[in-house]
Each structure stands twice: as C-alpha cells, then as structure tokens.
Coordinates of C-alpha atoms in Angstrom, one line a residue:
M1 CA 71.9 0.8 -46.5
T2 CA 70.4 -0.7 -49.7
H3 CA 68.4 -3.1 -47.5
W4 CA 67.1 -0.2 -45.4
L5 CA 66.0 1.8 -48.6
Q6 CA 64.2 -1.2 -50.0
K7 CA 62.4 -1.8 -46.8
L8 CA 61.4 1.8 -46.4
G9 CA 60.1 1.8 -50.0
K10 CA 57.9 -1.1 -49.1
N11 CA 56.6 0.5 -45.9
I12 CA 55.7 3.8 -47.6
A13 CA 53.9 2.2 -50.5
F14 CA 50.6 2.2 -48.5
T15 CA 50.9 5.9 -48.0
A16 CA 51.6 6.4 -51.7
V17 CA 48.5 4.5 -52.7
T18 CA 46.5 6.7 -50.3
A19 CA 47.9 9.8 -51.8
L20 CA 46.9 8.7 -55.3
F21 CA 43.4 7.9 -53.9
L22 CA 43.1 11.5 -52.7
G23 CA 44.7 13.2 -55.6
A24 CA 48.0 15.1 -55.4
G25 CA 47.6 18.5 -53.9
S26 CA 43.8 18.1 -53.7
T27 CA 41.6 18.8 -50.7
P28 CA 41.0 15.6 -48.5
L29 CA 37.7 13.9 -49.2
W30 CA 36.7 14.1 -45.5
A31 CA 35.8 17.3 -43.7
Q32 CA 38.6 17.1 -41.2
Q33 CA 42.0 15.5 -41.9
R34 CA 42.6 12.1 -40.3
I35 CA 46.2 10.8 -40.1
A36 CA 47.3 7.4 -38.9
L37 CA 50.6 5.6 -38.3
V38 CA 50.2 1.8 -38.1
I39 CA 53.1 -0.6 -37.2
G40 CA 53.1 -4.4 -37.0
N41 CA 56.2 -6.3 -35.9
S42 CA 56.2 -10.1 -36.1
N43 CA 59.6 -11.4 -37.5
Y44 CA 62.0 -10.5 -34.7
E45 CA 65.7 -11.3 -35.3
T46 CA 66.9 -12.0 -31.8
V47 CA 63.7 -12.6 -29.7
S48 CA 60.7 -14.8 -30.1
P49 CA 58.7 -14.0 -33.3
L50 CA 54.9 -13.4 -33.1
D51 CA 52.3 -14.9 -35.4
N52 CA 49.7 -12.1 -35.8
P53 CA 51.0 -8.5 -35.5
T54 CA 51.8 -8.2 -39.2
R55 CA 48.2 -9.3 -40.1
D56 CA 46.8 -7.2 -37.3
A57 CA 48.5 -4.1 -38.6
Q58 CA 47.3 -4.8 -42.2
L59 CA 43.8 -5.3 -41.0
I60 CA 43.7 -2.0 -39.0
A61 CA 45.4 -0.1 -41.8
Q62 CA 42.8 -1.3 -44.3
T63 CA 40.0 -0.5 -41.9
L64 CA 41.3 3.0 -41.2
Q65 CA 41.7 3.7 -44.9
E66 CA 38.1 2.7 -45.5
I67 CA 36.9 5.2 -42.9
D68 CA 38.8 8.2 -44.3
F69 CA 42.2 8.0 -42.6
Q70 CA 45.4 8.7 -44.5
V71 CA 47.5 5.7 -43.4
T72 CA 51.2 5.0 -43.2
L73 CA 51.8 1.3 -42.7
L74 CA 55.1 -0.2 -41.4
I75 CA 55.6 -4.0 -41.4
D76 CA 58.5 -5.5 -39.4
A77 CA 60.1 -2.1 -38.8
T78 CA 63.6 -1.5 -37.5
Q79 CA 64.3 1.1 -34.8
I80 CA 65.5 3.6 -37.4
E81 CA 62.3 3.1 -39.4
M82 CA 60.1 3.4 -36.4
K83 CA 61.7 6.6 -35.2
Q84 CA 61.7 8.2 -38.6
A85 CA 58.0 7.3 -39.1
L86 CA 57.2 8.8 -35.7
S87 CA 58.9 12.0 -36.7
D88 CA 57.1 12.2 -40.0
F89 CA 53.8 11.4 -38.2
G90 CA 54.3 14.3 -35.8
R91 CA 55.1 16.6 -38.7
S92 CA 52.0 15.7 -40.5
L93 CA 49.8 16.3 -37.4
R94 CA 51.4 19.7 -37.0
N95 CA 50.8 20.6 -40.6
G96 CA 47.2 19.4 -40.4
G97 CA 46.1 21.9 -37.8
A98 CA 44.0 21.8 -34.7
D99 CA 41.1 19.9 -36.3
T100 CA 43.3 17.0 -37.4
T101 CA 42.7 13.6 -35.8
G102 CA 45.8 11.5 -35.1
L103 CA 45.9 7.8 -34.5
F104 CA 48.9 5.5 -33.7
Y105 CA 48.5 1.7 -33.7
Y106 CA 51.2 -0.8 -32.7
A107 CA 51.1 -4.6 -32.7
G108 CA 54.2 -6.5 -31.5
H109 CA 56.4 -6.9 -28.5
G110 CA 56.2 -4.3 -25.8
V111 CA 57.8 -4.2 -22.3
Q112 CA 57.9 -1.9 -19.3
S113 CA 61.0 -0.8 -17.4
F114 CA 61.0 1.6 -14.4
G115 CA 57.4 2.5 -15.2
N116 CA 58.1 3.4 -18.8
N117 CA 56.8 1.4 -21.8
Y118 CA 58.9 0.5 -24.8
L119 CA 57.9 -0.8 -28.2
L120 CA 60.4 -3.2 -29.7
P121 CA 61.6 -3.0 -33.3
V122 CA 62.4 -6.2 -35.1
D123 CA 66.2 -5.6 -34.9
V124 CA 66.3 -5.2 -31.1
A125 CA 69.4 -6.8 -29.7
L126 CA 69.4 -6.4 -26.0
S127 CA 72.0 -8.0 -23.7
D128 CA 71.6 -5.5 -20.8
A129 CA 68.4 -4.0 -19.4
A130 CA 70.1 -0.6 -19.1
D131 CA 70.3 -0.4 -22.9
L132 CA 66.6 -0.7 -23.4
D133 CA 66.1 3.0 -24.2
L134 CA 68.9 2.7 -26.8
E135 CA 67.4 -0.4 -28.5
G136 CA 63.7 0.1 -28.1
V137 CA 61.3 3.0 -28.9
E138 CA 59.8 4.7 -25.9
A139 CA 56.0 4.8 -26.1
Q140 CA 56.1 8.2 -24.5
S141 CA 57.7 9.5 -27.7
V142 CA 54.4 8.9 -29.5
L143 CA 52.6 11.1 -27.0
R144 CA 55.2 13.8 -27.3
Q145 CA 54.8 13.9 -31.1
M146 CA 51.0 14.2 -30.7
A147 CA 51.3 16.9 -28.0
S148 CA 53.6 19.0 -30.2
A149 CA 50.8 19.2 -32.9
R150 CA 48.3 20.7 -30.4
N151 CA 45.5 19.1 -32.3
R152 CA 42.3 18.3 -30.4
T153 CA 41.9 14.6 -30.9
N154 CA 44.4 11.7 -30.8
F155 CA 44.3 8.0 -30.3
V156 CA 47.1 5.6 -29.2
I157 CA 46.2 1.9 -29.5
L158 CA 48.7 -0.7 -28.3
D159 CA 48.1 -4.4 -29.0
A160 CA 51.4 -5.3 -27.4
C161 CA 52.6 -7.1 -24.2
R162 CA 51.8 -10.5 -25.7
N163 CA 54.7 -12.1 -23.7
N164 CA 58.0 -11.1 -22.2
P165 CA 60.8 -11.6 -24.7
F166 CA 63.5 -11.1 -22.0
E167 CA 62.6 -13.7 -19.5
N168 CA 66.2 -14.2 -18.5
M169 CA 66.6 -10.6 -17.4
A170 CA 65.5 -10.0 -13.8
E171 CA 64.9 -6.3 -14.6
F172 CA 61.9 -7.3 -16.8
D173 CA 60.0 -9.2 -14.1
S174 CA 57.0 -7.0 -14.4
P175 CA 54.7 -8.4 -17.2
G176 CA 52.7 -6.3 -19.7
L177 CA 52.8 -2.5 -20.0
A178 CA 52.5 0.2 -17.5
E179 CA 49.5 2.6 -17.6
M180 CA 50.4 5.9 -19.1
K181 CA 48.7 9.3 -18.5
A182 CA 46.7 10.5 -21.4
P183 CA 47.5 14.1 -22.4
T184 CA 44.5 16.4 -22.9
G185 CA 42.6 15.3 -26.0
T186 CA 44.0 11.8 -26.1
F187 CA 42.4 8.4 -25.9
L188 CA 44.8 5.6 -24.8
S189 CA 43.7 2.0 -25.5
Y190 CA 45.5 -1.2 -24.4
A191 CA 44.8 -4.7 -25.6
T192 CA 44.8 -5.8 -21.9
S193 CA 44.8 -4.3 -18.5
P194 CA 48.1 -2.7 -17.1
G195 CA 50.6 -5.4 -16.0
A196 CA 48.6 -8.2 -17.7
V197 CA 49.6 -10.2 -20.8
A198 CA 47.5 -10.1 -24.0
L199 CA 46.8 -13.1 -26.1
D200 CA 48.1 -13.4 -29.7
G201 CA 45.0 -15.4 -30.6
L202 CA 44.5 -18.7 -32.4
G203 CA 43.1 -17.2 -35.6
Q204 CA 44.5 -14.9 -38.2
N205 CA 44.3 -11.9 -35.9
S206 CA 44.4 -11.2 -32.2
P207 CA 41.1 -11.1 -30.3
F208 CA 41.6 -7.4 -29.5
T209 CA 42.3 -6.3 -33.1
T210 CA 39.6 -8.4 -34.5
A211 CA 37.0 -6.7 -32.3
L212 CA 38.5 -3.3 -32.9
A213 CA 38.3 -3.5 -36.7
R214 CA 34.7 -4.7 -36.5
E215 CA 33.5 -2.1 -34.0
M216 CA 35.3 0.8 -35.5
T217 CA 33.2 0.8 -38.7
K218 CA 29.8 0.8 -37.0
P219 CA 28.2 4.2 -37.8
G220 CA 27.1 6.6 -35.2
V221 CA 28.8 4.9 -32.3
A222 CA 30.6 7.3 -29.8
V223 CA 34.2 6.3 -29.4
E224 CA 33.8 5.6 -25.7
Q225 CA 30.9 3.2 -26.4
M226 CA 32.9 1.6 -29.3
F227 CA 35.8 0.7 -27.0
K228 CA 33.4 -0.6 -24.4
Q229 CA 32.0 -3.0 -27.0
V230 CA 35.6 -4.1 -27.9
R231 CA 36.1 -4.9 -24.3
V232 CA 33.0 -6.9 -24.0
S233 CA 33.9 -8.9 -27.2
V234 CA 37.4 -9.7 -26.1
L235 CA 36.2 -10.9 -22.7
E236 CA 33.8 -13.2 -24.4
Q237 CA 36.3 -14.5 -26.9
T238 CA 39.0 -15.1 -24.2
N239 CA 36.6 -16.5 -21.5
G240 CA 37.5 -13.6 -19.3
M241 CA 41.3 -14.1 -19.5
Q242 CA 41.9 -10.7 -21.2
T243 CA 40.4 -7.4 -20.3
P244 CA 41.1 -4.4 -22.7
W245 CA 41.9 -1.2 -20.9
D246 CA 41.6 2.4 -21.8
T247 CA 42.0 5.9 -20.4
S248 CA 40.7 9.1 -21.9
S249 CA 41.1 12.8 -21.7
L250 CA 39.1 13.6 -24.8
T251 CA 37.4 17.0 -24.7
N252 CA 35.0 16.6 -27.7
D253 CA 32.7 14.0 -29.1
F254 CA 34.1 11.6 -31.7
T255 CA 32.8 8.8 -33.9
F256 CA 35.0 6.9 -36.4
V257 CA 32.0 6.7 -38.7
N258 CA 29.2 9.2 -38.7
A259 CA 25.6 8.1 -38.6
P260 CA 24.0 8.2 -42.1
V261 CA 22.0 11.3 -42.9
E262 CA 18.4 10.5 -43.6
D263 CA 16.8 12.0 -46.7
P264 CA 13.4 13.8 -46.2
E265 CA 11.4 10.8 -47.3
D266 CA 13.2 8.5 -44.8
L267 CA 12.6 11.1 -42.0
A268 CA 8.9 11.3 -42.9
A269 CA 8.6 7.5 -42.9
R270 CA 10.3 7.2 -39.5
S271 CA 8.2 10.0 -37.9
L272 CA 5.0 8.5 -39.2
W273 CA 6.0 5.0 -38.2
E274 CA 6.7 6.1 -34.6
S275 CA 3.2 7.6 -34.4
V276 CA 1.5 4.6 -36.1
Q277 CA 3.5 2.1 -34.1
A278 CA 2.3 3.6 -30.8
T279 CA -1.4 3.3 -31.8
K280 CA -1.3 -0.3 -33.0
D281 CA -4.3 0.6 -35.0
P282 CA -4.6 -1.7 -38.1
V283 CA -6.1 1.0 -40.4
Q284 CA -3.3 3.4 -39.6
I285 CA -0.7 0.6 -40.1
M286 CA -2.2 -0.3 -43.5
L287 CA -2.2 3.4 -44.5
F288 CA 1.5 3.6 -43.5
L289 CA 2.3 0.6 -45.6
R290 CA 0.5 2.1 -48.6
G291 CA 2.5 5.3 -48.3
Y292 CA 5.9 3.7 -47.5
P293 CA 5.8 0.1 -48.8
D294 CA 9.6 -0.1 -49.3
S295 CA 10.7 1.8 -46.2
A296 CA 13.0 0.4 -43.5
Y297 CA 10.0 -0.1 -41.3
A298 CA 7.8 -2.0 -43.7
D299 CA 8.6 -5.5 -42.4
D300 CA 7.9 -4.4 -38.8
A301 CA 4.7 -2.7 -39.9
R302 CA 3.5 -5.9 -41.6
A303 CA 4.2 -7.9 -38.5
L304 CA 2.5 -5.4 -36.3
L305 CA -0.5 -5.3 -38.7
A306 CA -1.0 -9.1 -38.5
E307 CA -0.8 -8.9 -34.7
A308 CA -3.2 -5.9 -34.5
I309 CA -5.8 -7.5 -36.7
E310 CA -5.8 -10.7 -34.8
S311 CA -6.0 -8.9 -31.5
E312 CA -8.9 -6.7 -32.7
L313 CA -10.9 -9.5 -34.3
T314 CA -10.5 -11.8 -31.3
N315 CA -11.0 -8.9 -28.8
D316 CA -7.8 -10.1 -27.0
T317 CA -7.0 -6.5 -26.0
A318 CA -10.4 -6.0 -24.4
A319 CA -10.0 -9.2 -22.5
V320 CA -6.6 -8.3 -21.1
E321 CA -7.2 -4.7 -20.3
R322 CA -10.6 -5.1 -18.5
P323 CA -12.6 -7.8 -16.9
A324 CA -15.5 -9.3 -18.9
P325 CA -18.6 -7.2 -18.3
A326 CA -21.3 -8.7 -16.1
A327 CA -24.6 -9.7 -17.6
P328 CA -27.2 -6.9 -17.3
P329 CA -30.1 -7.4 -14.9
A330 CA -33.1 -9.1 -16.4
D331 CA -35.3 -6.0 -16.1
E332 CA -32.7 -3.9 -17.9
Q333 CA -32.3 -6.5 -20.6
A334 CA -36.1 -6.6 -21.2
L335 CA -36.5 -2.8 -21.3
F336 CA -33.6 -2.5 -23.8
E337 CA -35.0 -5.3 -26.0
A338 CA -38.4 -3.6 -26.0
A339 CA -36.7 -0.4 -27.2
Q340 CA -35.0 -2.3 -30.0
A341 CA -38.3 -3.9 -31.0
N342 CA -39.8 -0.4 -31.1
P343 CA -36.8 1.8 -32.0
T344 CA -38.1 5.3 -31.2
V345 CA -36.6 8.2 -29.3
D346 CA -39.1 7.8 -26.5
A347 CA -38.4 4.1 -26.2
Y348 CA -34.6 4.6 -25.8
R349 CA -35.1 7.6 -23.5
Q350 CA -37.4 5.4 -21.3
Y351 CA -34.5 2.9 -21.1
L352 CA -32.0 5.7 -20.2
D353 CA -34.3 7.2 -17.5
A354 CA -34.3 3.8 -15.8
F355 CA -30.7 2.8 -16.5
P356 CA -28.6 6.0 -17.2
N357 CA -25.4 4.1 -16.7
G358 CA -26.6 0.7 -18.0
T359 CA -24.8 -1.8 -20.2
F360 CA -26.5 -0.4 -23.3
A361 CA -26.5 3.3 -22.3
E362 CA -24.1 4.5 -25.0
F363 CA -25.8 2.4 -27.7
A364 CA -29.2 4.0 -26.7
R365 CA -27.7 7.5 -26.8
G366 CA -26.3 6.8 -30.2
E367 CA -29.6 5.6 -31.5
I368 CA -31.4 8.7 -30.1
E369 CA -28.9 10.8 -31.9
A370 CA -29.5 9.0 -35.2
L371 CA -33.3 9.1 -34.8
E372 CA -33.3 12.8 -34.0
T373 CA -31.1 13.3 -37.1
Q374 CA -33.7 11.4 -39.2
A375 CA -36.5 13.5 -37.6
S376 CA -34.7 16.7 -38.6
V377 CA -35.1 15.8 -42.3
D378 CA -38.6 14.5 -41.9
P379 CA -41.0 17.5 -42.5
V380 CA -44.1 15.4 -41.7
G381 CA -42.7 14.5 -38.3
E382 CA -44.0 10.9 -38.5
G383 CA -40.6 9.5 -37.4
V384 CA -39.9 5.8 -38.0
T385 CA -42.5 3.2 -38.5
P386 CA -41.0 0.0 -36.9
A387 CA -43.2 -2.6 -38.7
V388 CA -42.0 -1.8 -42.3
E389 CA -40.2 -4.7 -44.0
S390 CA -36.7 -4.6 -45.3
T391 CA -38.0 -4.9 -48.9
E392 CA -39.8 -1.5 -48.4
L393 CA -36.4 0.0 -47.6
A394 CA -35.0 -1.3 -50.8
M395 CA -37.8 0.4 -52.7
A396 CA -37.4 3.8 -51.0
T397 CA -35.6 6.1 -53.4
T398 CA -35.7 9.6 -51.8
E399 CA -34.1 10.8 -48.6
Q400 CA -37.5 11.5 -47.1
E401 CA -38.8 8.0 -48.0
R402 CA -35.7 6.4 -46.4
S403 CA -36.1 8.5 -43.3
S404 CA -39.6 7.1 -42.8
V405 CA -38.7 3.4 -42.7
P406 CA -36.8 1.6 -39.9
N407 CA -33.1 1.4 -40.0
V408 CA -32.8 -2.3 -41.0
V409 CA -29.2 -2.9 -41.9
K410 CA -28.5 -5.5 -44.6
F411 CA -25.3 -6.2 -46.4
N412 CA -26.8 -5.4 -49.8
L413 CA -29.4 -2.8 -48.9
P414 CA -28.9 1.0 -48.8
L415 CA -27.9 2.4 -45.4
V416 CA -30.1 5.0 -43.6
A417 CA -27.8 7.7 -42.4
P418 CA -29.5 11.1 -43.2
G419 CA -26.9 13.9 -43.4
S420 CA -24.0 11.5 -43.9
V421 CA -22.0 10.6 -47.0
I422 CA -22.9 7.0 -46.4
D423 CA -26.7 7.7 -46.6
G424 CA -28.2 5.5 -49.3
I425 CA -24.9 3.6 -49.9
I426 CA -24.9 -0.2 -49.9
L427 CA -22.7 -1.5 -47.1
S428 CA -20.8 -3.8 -49.5
E429 CA -19.9 -0.8 -51.6
I430 CA -18.6 1.5 -48.9
T431 CA -14.9 0.6 -49.3
K432 CA -15.0 1.8 -52.9
M433 CA -15.5 5.3 -51.6
S434 CA -12.8 7.8 -50.4
P435 CA -12.3 8.9 -46.8
M436 CA -13.8 12.3 -45.7
F437 CA -10.6 13.1 -43.8
P438 CA -7.1 11.6 -43.2
P439 CA -7.4 8.4 -41.1
V440 CA -3.9 9.3 -39.7
E441 CA -3.1 12.8 -38.5
G442 CA -0.5 14.4 -40.7
L443 CA -0.8 11.7 -43.5
P444 CA 0.0 13.4 -46.8
D445 CA -3.0 14.1 -49.1
E446 CA -1.8 11.9 -51.9
F447 CA -2.0 8.8 -49.6
W448 CA -5.7 9.2 -48.8
K449 CA -7.5 12.0 -50.8
E450 CA -9.5 10.6 -53.6
Q451 CA -8.1 7.1 -52.8
S452 CA -10.4 4.1 -52.4
C453 CA -10.7 2.6 -49.0
A454 CA -10.5 -0.8 -50.7
N455 CA -6.7 -0.1 -50.9
C456 CA -6.5 -0.9 -47.2
H457 CA -9.7 -3.0 -46.5
E458 CA -10.7 -6.3 -47.9
W459 CA -14.4 -6.2 -46.8
T460 CA -15.9 -9.5 -47.6
Q461 CA -19.2 -10.1 -45.8
E462 CA -17.6 -12.5 -43.3
R463 CA -14.6 -10.2 -42.5
L464 CA -16.9 -7.2 -42.1
C465 CA -19.2 -9.2 -39.8
D466 CA -16.2 -10.0 -37.6
Q467 CA -15.4 -6.3 -37.4
A468 CA -19.0 -5.3 -36.7
N469 CA -19.2 -7.8 -33.8
V470 CA -16.2 -6.1 -32.3
Y471 CA -18.3 -3.0 -32.1
V472 CA -21.1 -4.9 -30.4
N473 CA -18.7 -6.4 -27.9
L474 CA -17.0 -3.0 -27.2
S475 CA -20.2 -1.0 -26.9
G476 CA -19.6 1.8 -24.4
Q477 CA -15.8 1.4 -24.5
K478 CA -13.2 3.9 -25.6
S479 CA -12.7 2.1 -29.0
M480 CA -16.2 3.2 -30.0
E481 CA -15.3 6.8 -29.5
K482 CA -12.4 6.8 -32.0
P483 CA -13.1 8.9 -35.0
H484 CA -13.8 7.2 -38.3
P485 CA -13.3 8.5 -41.8
F486 CA -17.1 8.1 -42.4
G487 CA -18.1 9.2 -38.9
G488 CA -19.5 7.3 -35.9
I489 CA -22.8 6.7 -37.7
L490 CA -21.1 3.9 -39.8
K491 CA -20.0 2.2 -36.6
R492 CA -23.5 2.3 -35.2
N493 CA -24.9 0.8 -38.5
L494 CA -22.3 -1.9 -38.4
R495 CA -23.1 -2.7 -34.8
Q496 CA -26.9 -2.9 -35.6
W497 CA -26.1 -5.1 -38.6
A498 CA -24.1 -7.5 -36.4
M499 CA -26.9 -7.5 -33.9
G500 CA -29.2 -8.6 -36.7
G501 CA -27.1 -11.5 -37.6
C502 CA -24.9 -9.9 -40.3
E503 CA -27.4 -10.7 -43.0

C-alpha cells in the first residue's frame, strides 16, 4: 500500500503543478476548459519492456500543457492507477460542461482480443487469455467515460500495439489493435493502421509521437489537417512501413492552437501588400516599403522590387507579353520625322490623317494635346516657333514666354508644361517635389502627402534616362496610360528627352 501511495503521489505531481500555474479556484486562462489524461508505460514487470513510451508520454504532456491543457500524467501505471485515473478523468469532464475538450493519450503495450482493445498496465500478469479483461484496461472504458460527460469534443490517441507481448498465447494471434467506432464528437487516432504493428523508433521518441508533438503546436491548423500531416511525416520517417490511422465523428471545427490575431497595422500591411504584389509596379512597391519597412512582407517586397525594376528597365515584360513591333514604313517614318522637326498641331494632324493607327499615333496625339494646352495660354496665338535654341528657353521667365518656345527637354532646363505643376521645373529637381495624389490607391496620407518623391526615387541622369527610354519603347502601349502623380505630361516630356539623347 505504501508503494502504491508513493507512486500515485509521483503521478499526480504534474497535475498539482498545473493547478498552481492556473491558481487555486481561479478561472482557467483559456476560454474553454481543456482536460487531458496522459499515460506512458515502459517498465513492465512480466512482459517485454519498451524503450520510448515513458518519454513519449512526457513529451505529449509537456506539449499539451503549453497549449492550455490541464494535464494529468501517469508513468508506468498499474491497473489500479489507470482505472482510478480514468474515473477521475471522466469526473473532470463531466464537471467541465459541454464546452470542455477531453484528450486521452496512451503509449505502451496494447492488444486486441475478440475485437476489443486492451491497454496493458505495467503489473499485468497474464497466464490465460480469458483473464485479459481482469488484468488489462479495456480501451472502450475511455470512450464510456467521455460519453458520460456529454461534452462536444474528445480525442483518443493510442501510440500502442508496438509488438505482441503474449506471443505464446494462440488467442493473441491478431497483431495490433482493432478499429473502434468513434462516438459522436470524438476523434480516434492510432499510431498505425488497424491490425498493424507500430514502431517504437530508434530515437528518444516514437515516430508517431514525435510528429504529433510537432504538428499539434502549429497555429491555425484544423485538427483533420494536423493528423494528416502527422501521417505524412510518419510514412516518410518509416519508409512507408507505418501508416497512422484515424476515424472521426467530430461535429465542430477544432484547432489545438488558434491562429494569431493580427493587429490593425498588420492587417493594413497585409491588405496593401496583396494589392501592391499584384501590380508588380516598382513605385508602388517602394511606397509600401516606406510605409511598412518592418512588416512581415518587407523582405518579399524588396525581392519583388529588385525584380520589377530590372524587368522594367530591360523591357523584359514587354518582350515576353507581345512580339517586337515591326519597323514603320519608310513614308510613315519620314512624315513623323518631319512633324518632329516642325512640332506644330498641323504637322502632327497631317501625320495622323495619313496614319491614324500608325506606330507613332499615340505620341502624335499626346503632342497635339500638349501643343493645344500651350496655345490656350498664348493670347497672341503665335504658337511654337521651332527654330528657337535651347538657351532661349533657359532665358524665358514667364509662362507666356515659355509657351512661345519649342519644348526642348534638357536635364537642367525648365520644363514646358503649361497648366501643370511641373511647368518651369528643372527635370533634375522634380523628385524633390511632393506627389499631387496617392501613387497607390488607399495609401494613408502620411505616407505620401507633403513627402518628397526622392524618398522612393534615386533619379540620377543615367537612371532617369533608362526610365525615359522605357517610355519611348512602350509608346502606344498600356503602360503609357497608367496615371502618374504628376500627370501624363511628365511621361511625354521624359519620352521627348530620351528621343533627344537624354542631354
């Protein structure tokens, strides 16, 4: 009797520690109570001992405690201890109410007889198969205790049937455990398929329990998917020799660890990243990084940014998505070059009349729009004089004077863009300005309003020339239609600058 009391004291110590962790009489730290009974039997007195069940049970007990289970752990339990623990387990489930989750885990010897499964205590002493129900613990008794509680969710996990400890008894010629029916609301898991033998493993724990402890702690994974991952892992570790088995009658969704709740900033970062990621636009990606430089998506954003910039500058996307445009006919080329030499509305309209769908049609329409805008602020109506030198543009100081000289775009000369915020601005200084509207729809004001574009762009003359040449190559394509924080007129100026050699 003294030995039994000492052993019982050792086995309930884990529960006592858990109670101290919760606080006596306090409300559990989790929303719904979780109760587990874990048993690991290794040191059998009359049958072959097993290496891992004790360590397996300790690993599962520790894992369950970490994920908010109140755990009772029994190591090398006798039949009396197992039956008493099962009785206490059932009582705790009944006291917990309908929302309580129950879990029973057993590692050790297990056998089947006449279709019933028995878990073997360490003091089993069997000389006749007929005495099995007197010496062992019927697995069905676990299900009866759970059913009596009428709680909604229960788990029975058996890492047993490692080998047959009664090989000399003909009555136990069926290996492994028999498949049991799962009462409503119960998930039954076996380390291996019915009638098969599980492996004890070569490491500190069995392959099944190793996978179970790892997968159980992954957040947001539904229990059915979790046990599927356990099965895949065990099959890999045993080279297909062991296939975990389960059967379920669960009526509600369950995860051992809930997915973490994102705070508002994380949610905003994820939502914006999903939008930016789909566009693959380098400007939008840079703005995302400016707003959320330390988010979980920052590394992916930097990688995508490098890829997007390289793709845009080398025009890889254009080459993949459409065939290279055919060279325009000689007469079209000559007429367009004549219009560029004498950039007037009439010259560009003459080109469009002859080639309304020509290679340079969109460019011509853009120039007509720009020239007509200039004319609207030119009260004299003299339009643009093509022969004026670029130095004359540098000397022009008023809007009217600038509108009367040709739009010669130089890196360090004021731009001619009447009616636009970039009118009179030197190209090299544009990135010091602030955008007129958010470059990314829905971007919070603090990320772009009154912020310098230089935060996202490093516009050296060489880099800007590369970008301007993209606009030349993509003339007439969808990319030229994208809105720009300074309007399409900047794109047209950049394109004309590139066509003039980026000087």
